[in-house]
Amino acid sequence: MLLSRQTLTLKLAFLMITTIAQCNPPEEPIRCSTNFTNCTITNSYGAFPDRSICLAAEVAYPSSEEDLVSIVAKATQANKKMRVATRYSHSIPKLVCPEGNDGLIISTENLNRIIKIDKDSMLITLESGVTLRQLIEEAAKSGLVLPYTPYWWGLTIGGMLGTGAHGSTLWGKGSAIHDYVVRMRIVTPGRPEEGYAKVRTLEENGDSDSDMNAAKVSLGVLGVISQVTLRMQPVFKRSITFVTQNDTDLSDQAVTFGRQHEFADMIWYPSQKQVVYRIDDRVSTNVSGNGLWDHPGFRAVPSLVLLILRSTEEGQEARGDVSGKCIGGKLTINTLIKGAYGLTNDGIIFKGYPVVGYQNRLQASGGCLKGPKDAEFTACSWDPRVKGLFFHQTTFSIGLSKAKDFIQDVQKLVSITPRSLCGVDLYNGILMRYVTGSKAYLGKQEDSLDFDITYYRSKDPKSPRLFEDVLEEIEQMAVFKYGGLPHWGKNRNVAFEGAIKKYRKGREFLKVKQKFDSLGLFSSEWTDQILGLKSGLSMFKDGCALEGLCVCSLDIHCAPQNGYLCRPGKVFEDARVCTLV
């Protein structure tokens, strides 16, 4: 009776999710007790991996490059630490945090203008605070599109360059936004004779090409990007079909599938032994169809539904209700597959595959960002103002030459613990996207497969989740056994350990950092740690492994009071994971 009632509740929840039309946009991530001073900053999820609260003495909102120069000059003269924040602050780690509590946050929220669209040259110049949604909509009016983008509207141009954000393809110049940048203006600290601030213009294949390769994925440590010029393409159409298959041959298919279809990606549900392949290619604009993508995970959801979903999962975790998670995960998968992951043939209803439409209507979505405030009746599902989803993301890229072995290792782990990843199914499985090697110093080093894993996170940092050890082993297997590169904006501390050594041009990046900001004013303790300039990235204390702040070496790094002790991995025996004994 309990399971049937639970299933009915979840069905009602997902029915409401797929039909809701209202929304309540996320709030500003920066809060100040007085007018732009005594401030705190968080991310859109309301918590950093170490649960710390980041402080700053003040925040500035430049609305032009001239404002930006003035702000940077004043802070440089005062030897004040600075960090850059975006409108929605989607990075999970502490990239936005200034060092100490007397630093300055520079928000790009008001640097949101499209400066110029050159249709003949297919170039668009925009300020760094322009969101992906704004870029897509404005470019389309001139018949232009970016060929590949992340799937979420709420990212800004500066934020995407700061973290190396990407879509999915192995074709052309690749799926990373930074590989379509042809020109950039960045404001850095300057010498006194330069007025304490300097505007640097970087161009692809120009005299400053090495500087450009550093600035394309900058982590925000080089200065503040003011303007970016992107190479666009004429608007085109795509044809999309999702095909569900058994995952038996996934390790072979994953290596070749990306060469077969331009916009290929895969969604893997290991506990269900299923994988959904996106068969997605360009077609002639003469092919009929006006499809639209509005992914259910990015739509506004009634706060009551979010409360039900979160409370249900918290109850399952507390009871150790693995069966409940597996039932919920299967329901989630079936709902998404039957609903074509939010695709419609005409913007209203899904009638069948293929879904054909223009690139600007299919490349990204984010319905919960649109519309007026509604007193938090609805929200983005992760909005911390309501009791909604609270999760971690572990995202890494593994070279295609190693991807087959990694996938097989994960399958071995699942065969040992068949229901261990049911909880991942509740967050739409493992998204697998293709990324090409890049000239960017902190970009991908080779053609790779990106694995994006989202999973439950407890409000109590010392409370282990079900099958804590399995996801820890996958994380360590990817990062340490297969040399996976971390996504700079989606990871816990463990994924960044030793990461800078994996980049062939890591030292060249640090040289440009020294050249642009010799005083380290745009750096923080956190950025120095992930760049290998300071120790302390791993934080060894009670329960540290549960939040990915360390790899356990002692039982107290797990949750011995709950029976979780530090043990070797089941497949990757060099792993050290928190296992329920």
C-alpha positions as MATLAB code, in Angstrom:
seq = 'MLLSRQTLTLKLAFLMITTIAQCNPPEEPIRCSTNFTNCTITNSYGAFPDRSICLAAEVAYPSSEEDLVSIVAKATQANKKMRVATRYSHSIPKLVCPEGNDGLIISTENLNRIIKIDKDSMLITLESGVTLRQLIEEAAKSGLVLPYTPYWWGLTIGGMLGTGAHGSTLWGKGSAIHDYVVRMRIVTPGRPEEGYAKVRTLEENGDSDSDMNAAKVSLGVLGVISQVTLRMQPVFKRSITFVTQNDTDLSDQAVTFGRQHEFADMIWYPSQKQVVYRIDDRVSTNVSGNGLWDHPGFRAVPSLVLLILRSTEEGQEARGDVSGKCIGGKLTINTLIKGAYGLTNDGIIFKGYPVVGYQNRLQASGGCLKGPKDAEFTACSWDPRVKGLFFHQTTFSIGLSKAKDFIQDVQKLVSITPRSLCGVDLYNGILMRYVTGSKAYLGKQEDSLDFDITYYRSKDPKSPRLFEDVLEEIEQMAVFKYGGLPHWGKNRNVAFEGAIKKYRKGREFLKVKQKFDSLGLFSSEWTDQILGLKSGLSMFKDGCALEGLCVCSLDIHCAPQNGYLCRPGKVFEDARVCTLV';
ca = [
       0.000    0.000    0.000;
       2.881    2.343    0.802;
       4.504    1.839   -2.607;
       1.282    2.301   -4.548;
       0.498    5.505   -2.678;
       4.038    6.735   -3.227;
       3.813    5.956   -6.948;
       0.510    7.804   -7.188;
       2.058   10.838   -5.487;
       5.010   10.843   -7.857;
       2.746   10.464  -10.889;
       0.726   13.467   -9.734;
       3.935   15.427   -9.206;
       5.260   14.718  -12.665;
       1.902   15.453  -14.245;
       1.990   18.897  -12.651;
       5.623   19.410  -13.705;
       4.852   18.751  -17.343;
       1.830   21.056  -17.432;
       2.883   24.047  -15.325;
       3.145   27.341  -17.220;
       3.878   29.930  -14.530;
       7.213   30.635  -12.901;
       9.132   32.458  -10.223;
      12.598   33.539  -11.433;
      15.604   32.860   -9.157;
      16.628   35.601   -6.783;
      19.857   37.590   -6.832;
      22.713   35.436   -5.398;
      24.334   38.482   -3.745;
      22.819   39.977   -0.611;
      24.038   43.067    1.241;
      22.969   44.283    4.672;
      23.450   47.901    3.649;
      23.591   49.646    0.290;
      26.066   47.464   -1.680;
      28.216   46.789    1.417;
      28.543   44.028    4.029;
      27.600   41.352    1.513;
      27.297   37.591    1.202;
      27.286   35.552   -1.978;
      26.171   32.003   -2.684;
      25.348   29.936   -5.750;
      21.945   29.174   -7.198;
      21.698   26.049   -5.007;
      22.267   27.960   -1.785;
      25.380   26.034   -0.651;
      28.995   25.538   -1.642;
      30.639   22.098   -1.237;
      32.153   23.015    2.138;
      28.913   24.717    3.309;
      30.800   27.950    3.979;
      29.265   31.409    3.625;
      31.288   33.702    1.390;
      31.609   37.294    2.536;
      32.590   40.491    0.771;
      32.933   44.085    1.902;
      31.035   45.402   -1.105;
      29.564   44.677   -4.515;
      29.696   46.749   -7.701;
      27.329   46.594  -10.680;
      29.088   48.162  -13.686;
      26.846   48.917  -16.658;
      29.584   49.752  -19.162;
      33.232   49.046  -19.834;
      34.048   52.541  -18.557;
      32.383   51.700  -15.245;
      34.300   48.457  -15.120;
      37.662   50.165  -15.674;
      36.912   52.636  -12.904;
      35.912   49.890  -10.470;
      38.966   47.720  -11.179;
      41.307   50.742  -10.960;
      39.941   51.806   -7.595;
      40.201   48.282   -6.166;
      43.704   47.786   -7.585;
      44.909   51.037   -6.066;
      43.534   49.871   -2.719;
      45.094   46.400   -3.194;
      41.645   44.869   -2.763;
      40.764   41.301   -3.731;
      38.113   40.955   -6.466;
      35.947   38.194   -7.890;
      33.363   38.251  -10.672;
      29.767   37.047  -10.216;
      27.030   36.393  -12.778;
      23.290   36.907  -12.587;
      22.363   33.331  -11.634;
      25.650   32.028  -10.139;
      25.366   28.422  -11.308;
      28.845   27.135  -10.464;
      28.803   24.633   -7.615;
      32.368   25.263   -6.305;
      33.532   28.542   -4.778;
      34.610   30.331   -7.952;
      32.758   33.528   -7.017;
      34.175   33.896   -3.519;
      36.680   36.685   -2.791;
      39.403   35.893   -0.295;
      38.667   37.010    3.242;
      35.741   39.259    4.105;
      37.028   42.618    2.824;
      36.978   41.846   -0.910;
      34.913   43.188   -3.780;
      32.385   41.295   -5.882;
      31.926   42.637   -9.407;
      28.548   41.542  -10.799;
      28.093   41.449  -14.583;
      24.310   41.549  -14.255;
      24.080   44.986  -15.906;
      26.688   44.260  -18.580;
      23.918   42.772  -20.659;
      23.901   44.528  -24.036;
      24.259   43.121  -27.515;
      26.746   45.623  -28.952;
      26.801   44.672  -32.616;
      25.531   41.997  -34.974;
      27.378   41.778  -38.294;
      25.207   39.514  -40.401;
      27.545   39.558  -43.413;
      30.598   38.531  -41.389;
      28.453   36.343  -39.107;
      29.923   37.925  -35.973;
      28.151   39.058  -32.839;
      29.722   41.271  -30.181;
      28.159   41.337  -26.740;
      28.879   42.218  -23.136;
      29.909   39.443  -20.796;
      26.724   39.467  -18.719;
      24.470   38.573  -21.664;
      22.685   35.291  -20.953;
      22.557   32.368  -23.343;
      18.827   32.884  -23.723;
      19.334   36.531  -24.736;
      22.128   35.620  -27.152;
      20.037   32.945  -28.854;
      16.961   35.172  -29.207;
      18.760   38.268  -30.462;
      21.013   36.408  -32.899;
      18.029   34.553  -34.391;
      16.387   37.865  -35.293;
      19.311   38.410  -37.672;
      19.227   34.852  -38.971;
      22.267   33.721  -36.951;
      22.860   30.945  -34.414;
      25.626   29.448  -32.328;
      26.033   25.889  -33.587;
      26.585   24.286  -30.167;
      25.682   25.476  -26.693;
      24.956   24.175  -23.201;
      21.340   23.127  -22.727;
      20.444   25.650  -19.996;
      19.459   29.268  -20.775;
      20.626   30.766  -17.492;
      24.374   30.856  -18.191;
      26.137   34.097  -19.157;
      28.805   34.502  -21.792;
      31.422   35.385  -19.183;
      30.366   32.475  -16.999;
      30.551   30.008  -19.873;
      34.051   31.169  -20.765;
      35.121   31.111  -17.136;
      34.196   27.432  -16.694;
      34.610   26.001  -20.221;
      30.891   25.289  -20.727;
      29.887   23.259  -23.777;
      27.207   21.395  -25.662;
      27.752   18.090  -27.454;
      29.532   17.389  -30.752;
      32.754   16.076  -32.236;
      32.136   17.943  -35.486;
      33.645   21.188  -36.741;
      35.346   23.339  -34.113;
      33.649   21.371  -31.353;
      30.996   21.956  -28.722;
      32.757   24.393  -26.354;
      31.581   28.003  -26.493;
      35.129   29.316  -26.076;
      36.215   27.819  -29.390;
      33.879   30.237  -31.215;
      35.425   33.342  -29.650;
      37.351   35.454  -32.181;
      37.886   38.579  -30.079;
      37.722   39.499  -26.415;
      38.190   42.580  -24.264;
      39.250   41.997  -20.686;
      39.867   44.524  -17.918;
      42.826   43.653  -15.691;
      44.762   45.425  -12.932;
      47.273   47.953  -14.285;
      50.385   49.762  -13.164;
      50.086   53.235  -11.588;
      51.156   54.871  -14.855;
      48.295   52.974  -16.575;
      45.755   54.326  -14.112;
      45.676   51.049  -12.146;
      43.514   49.302  -14.784;
      44.175   48.079  -18.289;
      41.824   47.078  -21.105;
      43.374   44.268  -23.120;
      42.044   43.348  -26.564;
      42.741   39.740  -27.492;
      42.217   38.271  -30.959;
      42.315   34.743  -32.255;
      45.444   34.060  -34.327;
      46.699   37.564  -33.542;
      49.748   38.838  -31.691;
      48.062   37.960  -28.400;
      47.049   34.422  -29.409;
      48.715   32.856  -26.348;
      46.881   35.300  -24.094;
      43.627   34.445  -25.860;
      44.174   30.727  -25.292;
      44.519   31.440  -21.578;
      41.543   33.803  -21.398;
      39.143   31.456  -23.236;
      38.810   29.359  -20.066;
      39.911   31.748  -17.354;
      38.295   30.689  -14.027;
      37.914   34.451  -13.537;
      41.535   34.808  -12.358;
      42.779   37.003  -15.225;
      40.419   39.942  -14.792;
      36.885   40.843  -15.881;
      35.771   40.072  -19.420;
      33.905   43.108  -20.721;
      33.131   42.169  -24.338;
      33.205   39.030  -26.451;
      32.886   38.556  -30.221;
      31.619   35.160  -31.363;
      31.681   33.477  -34.753;
      28.125   32.509  -35.643;
      26.462   30.451  -38.387;
      23.370   30.999  -40.543;
      20.239   29.619  -38.898;
      19.650   25.959  -39.728;
      17.271   23.137  -38.883;
      17.810   19.947  -36.923;
      15.998   16.616  -36.867;
      15.914   14.875  -33.480;
      14.911   11.331  -32.543;
      15.480    9.740  -29.135;
      16.002    5.962  -29.273;
      16.004    3.790  -26.139;
      18.167    0.658  -26.136;
      19.753   -1.816  -23.767;
      23.139   -0.643  -22.473;
      24.927   -3.942  -23.172;
      27.034   -2.503  -26.001;
      27.172    1.077  -24.701;
      30.945    0.979  -24.215;
      31.426    0.293  -27.931;
      28.671    2.609  -29.134;
      29.856    5.540  -27.021;
      33.192    5.683  -28.842;
      31.664    5.791  -32.343;
      28.222    7.379  -31.914;
      29.544   10.931  -31.734;
      31.116   10.626  -35.186;
      27.854    9.423  -36.697;
      25.541   12.291  -35.659;
      26.434   15.952  -35.336;
      24.528   16.701  -32.113;
      24.767   13.226  -30.583;
      24.518   12.696  -26.851;
      23.387    9.857  -24.597;
      21.481    9.559  -21.348;
      22.512    6.472  -19.437;
      20.404    4.793  -16.749;
      22.810    2.149  -15.371;
      20.466    0.643  -12.793;
      17.816    0.173  -15.489;
      20.434   -1.050  -18.001;
      19.077    1.454  -20.505;
      20.579    4.187  -22.612;
      18.751    6.821  -24.660;
      20.599    7.867  -27.813;
      19.995   11.288  -29.345;
      20.025   10.853  -33.119;
      20.326   14.497  -34.036;
      21.527   16.008  -37.323;
      21.141   19.067  -39.526;
      18.522   18.941  -42.256;
      17.574   21.306  -45.042;
      15.548   24.351  -44.021;
      13.021   23.129  -46.598;
      12.118   20.205  -44.357;
       8.830   21.027  -42.639;
       8.691   21.372  -38.886;
       8.764   24.017  -36.181;
       9.812   21.935  -33.212;
      10.574   23.329  -29.755;
      12.550   21.990  -26.813;
      11.333   22.841  -23.312;
      13.075   20.398  -20.999;
      10.903   19.425  -17.988;
      13.879   19.717  -15.642;
      14.239   23.407  -16.492;
      10.582   24.359  -16.183;
       8.961   26.093  -13.255;
       7.512   23.633  -10.770;
       4.850   24.253   -8.097;
       6.553   24.613   -4.741;
       4.127   22.054   -3.295;
       5.275   19.479   -5.827;
       8.914   20.192   -4.981;
       8.091   19.729   -1.295;
       6.505   16.345   -2.054;
       9.426   15.183   -4.168;
      12.075   16.251   -1.668;
      10.202   14.909    1.355;
       9.665   11.601   -0.416;
      13.352   11.230   -1.184;
      14.415   12.282    2.318;
      12.105    9.620    3.708;
      13.554    6.996    1.398;
      17.072    7.938    2.484;
      16.174    7.831    6.180;
      14.475    4.411    5.872;
      17.020    2.933    3.491;
      14.161    2.448    1.061;
      16.079    1.332   -2.014;
      12.968   -0.162   -3.635;
      11.184    3.165   -3.366;
      14.048    4.949   -5.085;
      14.114    2.385   -7.872;
      10.359    2.695   -8.429;
      10.640    6.483   -8.458;
      13.613    6.352  -10.796;
      11.812    4.072  -13.240;
       8.769    6.346  -13.181;
      10.976    9.368  -13.875;
      12.632    7.651  -16.828;
       9.351    6.463  -18.336;
       7.790    9.903  -17.935;
      10.692   11.643  -19.658;
      10.941    9.101  -22.466;
       7.209    9.186  -23.193;
       7.278   12.985  -23.081;
      10.227   13.093  -25.521;
      12.259   15.011  -22.914;
      10.146   18.115  -23.527;
      10.315   18.110  -27.326;
       7.209   19.146  -29.242;
       6.655   19.138  -32.988;
       4.950   22.523  -33.062;
       5.686   24.161  -29.715;
       2.525   22.699  -28.194;
       2.376   18.916  -28.406;
       4.623   15.964  -29.164;
       3.175   13.984  -32.068;
       6.084   11.696  -32.860;
       9.644   11.475  -34.142;
      11.520   12.985  -35.768;
      11.099   16.441  -34.274;
      12.296   18.973  -36.845;
      12.850   22.624  -36.019;
      15.167   25.589  -36.122;
      18.347   25.527  -34.080;
      17.393   28.505  -31.918;
      14.248   26.646  -30.767;
      15.975   23.341  -30.059;
      19.420   24.056  -28.656;
      18.580   25.128  -25.083;
      15.714   25.883  -22.710;
      14.969   27.263  -19.270;
      11.296   27.997  -18.740;
      11.677   28.705  -15.024;
      13.584   31.910  -15.839;
      10.662   33.488  -17.683;
       7.721   35.493  -16.424;
       6.831   37.586  -13.350;
       7.343   36.714   -9.705;
       4.477   34.716   -8.208;
       5.194   34.754   -4.459;
       7.177   31.516   -4.814;
       4.110   29.485   -5.786;
       6.428   28.052   -8.416;
      10.202   27.929   -8.713;
      13.139   26.358  -10.490;
      13.399   22.903   -8.940;
      16.707   23.718   -7.188;
      15.663   27.129   -5.806;
      16.822   27.258   -2.143;
      13.963   29.584   -1.172;
      11.591   26.608   -1.226;
      12.028   23.042   -0.022;
      13.020   21.600   -3.366;
      15.728   19.443   -4.855;
      19.137   19.689   -3.227;
      21.911   17.887   -5.028;
      25.549   17.563   -5.923;
      26.912   17.318   -9.448;
      30.024   15.402  -10.400;
      31.073   16.124  -13.978;
      34.244   15.021  -15.732;
      35.572   14.350  -19.240;
      37.424   11.179  -20.173;
      39.354   10.827  -23.414;
      37.557    8.728  -26.022;
      40.496    6.334  -26.013;
      39.702    5.473  -22.367;
      35.917    5.911  -22.318;
      35.153    2.281  -23.221;
      37.097    0.899  -20.257;
      35.588    3.444  -17.864;
      32.023    2.575  -18.909;
      32.758   -1.130  -18.495;
      34.141   -0.504  -15.001;
      30.944    1.321  -14.036;
      28.906   -1.586  -15.423;
      30.984   -4.022  -13.330;
      30.250   -1.922  -10.256;
      26.530   -1.914  -11.026;
      26.561   -5.694  -11.532;
      27.914   -6.017   -7.969;
      25.346   -3.550   -6.544;
      22.470   -3.626   -9.090;
      20.241   -1.015   -7.444;
      22.967    1.359   -6.354;
      22.322    4.032   -9.009;
      18.517    4.128   -8.839;
      18.917    7.455   -7.072;
      20.754    8.844  -10.103;
      17.753    7.895  -12.259;
      15.658   10.311  -10.199;
      17.895   13.092  -11.566;
      17.672   11.857  -15.175;
      20.587    9.457  -15.190;
      24.093   10.170  -16.487;
      24.195   12.706  -19.304;
      27.020   11.909  -21.731;
      28.141   14.639  -24.149;
      30.949   14.859  -26.673;
      33.654   17.526  -26.435;
      36.592   18.079  -28.787;
      40.161   18.872  -27.862;
      40.830   22.616  -27.686;
      43.698   25.092  -27.964;
      42.430   26.747  -24.781;
      45.044   26.117  -22.092;
      42.431   24.940  -19.566;
      40.128   23.409  -22.184;
      39.807   19.725  -23.072;
      43.117   18.146  -23.979;
      41.693   15.654  -26.485;
      38.398   14.495  -27.961;
      36.480   13.333  -24.924;
      33.232   12.063  -23.517;
      31.773   14.193  -20.736;
      29.857   12.452  -17.921;
      27.431   14.602  -15.932;
      26.065   12.909  -12.786;
      23.503   14.576  -10.504;
      22.520   12.974   -7.199;
      20.886   13.517   -3.818;
      22.593   15.660   -1.220;
      21.582   15.757    2.418;
      20.933   19.017    4.218;
      23.096   17.571    6.987;
      26.724   17.444    5.736;
      27.505   14.546    8.092;
      24.606   12.389    6.928;
      25.579    9.695    4.375;
      23.303    8.926    1.440;
      22.270    5.491    0.229;
      25.112    3.750   -1.643;
      27.481    6.539   -0.676;
      30.419    4.343   -1.671;
      29.317    3.675   -5.262;
      29.260    7.273   -6.427;
      32.492    7.982   -4.547;
      34.135    5.051   -6.338;
      32.894    6.261   -9.739;
      34.223    9.740   -8.960;
      37.658    8.466   -7.895;
      37.795    5.971  -10.736;
      37.154    8.730  -13.271;
      39.542   11.277  -11.783;
      42.421    9.095  -10.611;
      42.333    5.851  -12.630;
      41.296    7.360  -15.981;
      42.759   10.856  -15.588;
      39.386   12.555  -16.097;
      39.367   16.342  -16.395;
      36.946   18.113  -14.054;
      34.273   20.481  -15.259;
      35.426   23.699  -13.598;
      31.911   24.658  -12.520;
      30.372   21.311  -11.516;
      32.346   19.332   -8.968;
      33.328   18.678   -5.396;
      36.848   19.259   -4.069;
      38.021   15.694   -4.759;
      37.715   16.118   -8.531;
      40.132   19.069   -8.536;
      42.971   17.279   -6.700;
      46.019   17.403   -8.980;
      43.877   18.581  -11.877;
      46.202   21.319  -13.128;
      48.932   18.728  -13.811;
      46.668   17.112  -16.418;
      46.784   20.198  -18.659;
      49.762   20.307  -21.029;
      49.651   24.118  -21.100;
      48.928   24.591  -17.411;
      52.222   26.408  -16.818;
      51.567   28.701  -19.788;
      48.198   29.577  -18.248;
      49.901   30.519  -14.982;
      52.385   32.701  -16.882;
      49.515   34.649  -18.460;
      47.864   34.904  -15.054;
      51.052   36.450  -13.656;
      51.287   38.819  -16.622;
      47.669   40.013  -16.350;
      47.407   40.142  -12.557;
      50.823   40.022  -10.925;
      49.351   40.922   -7.527;
      46.806   38.081   -7.643;
      43.922   40.443   -6.925;
      41.485   38.317   -8.955;
      42.640   35.129   -7.243;
      41.395   33.603   -4.020;
      42.559   30.821   -1.749;
      40.140   28.508   -3.571;
      41.388   29.325   -7.085;
      45.004   29.067   -5.915;
      44.234   25.622   -4.537;
      42.667   24.249   -7.709;
      45.511   25.747   -9.758;
      48.053   23.974   -7.578;
      49.490   27.172   -6.104;
      48.379   26.445   -2.534;
      47.666   23.363   -0.461;
      44.531   22.774    1.550;
      42.087   21.700   -1.177;
      41.384   18.493    0.726;
      39.867   19.312    4.102;
      40.448   16.409    6.482;
      37.906   16.433    9.287;
      35.027   14.348   10.599;
      32.693   13.417    7.748;
      34.785   15.156    5.069;
      34.427   12.364    2.489;
      30.628   12.556    2.529;
      30.711   15.952    0.795;
      33.727   15.219   -1.362;
      36.002   17.460    0.694;
      38.495   14.604    0.999;
      39.163   11.012    0.026;
      38.737    9.091    3.249;
      41.757    7.546    4.934;
      40.187    7.121    8.381;
      36.748    5.900    9.416;
      35.963    9.278   10.997;
      36.144   10.813    7.517;
      32.932    8.884    6.801;
      30.057    8.334    9.246;
      31.027    5.547   11.687;
      28.072    6.448   13.888;
      25.828    5.361   10.986;
      27.901    2.300   10.089;
      29.772    3.919    7.168;
      33.490    3.125    7.340;
      36.415    3.870    5.007;
      37.014    0.859    2.762;
      38.601    0.028   -0.642;
      36.491    0.233   -3.780;
      34.776   -2.855   -5.176;
      36.130   -2.514   -8.735;
      38.763    0.213   -8.414;
      40.513   -1.142   -5.341;
      42.766    1.915   -5.004;
      39.667    3.973   -4.252;
      38.867    4.746   -0.637;
      35.153    5.110   -0.100;
      32.589    5.360    2.678;
      30.935    1.935    2.772;
      28.017    0.744    4.889;
      29.505   -2.144    6.868;
];
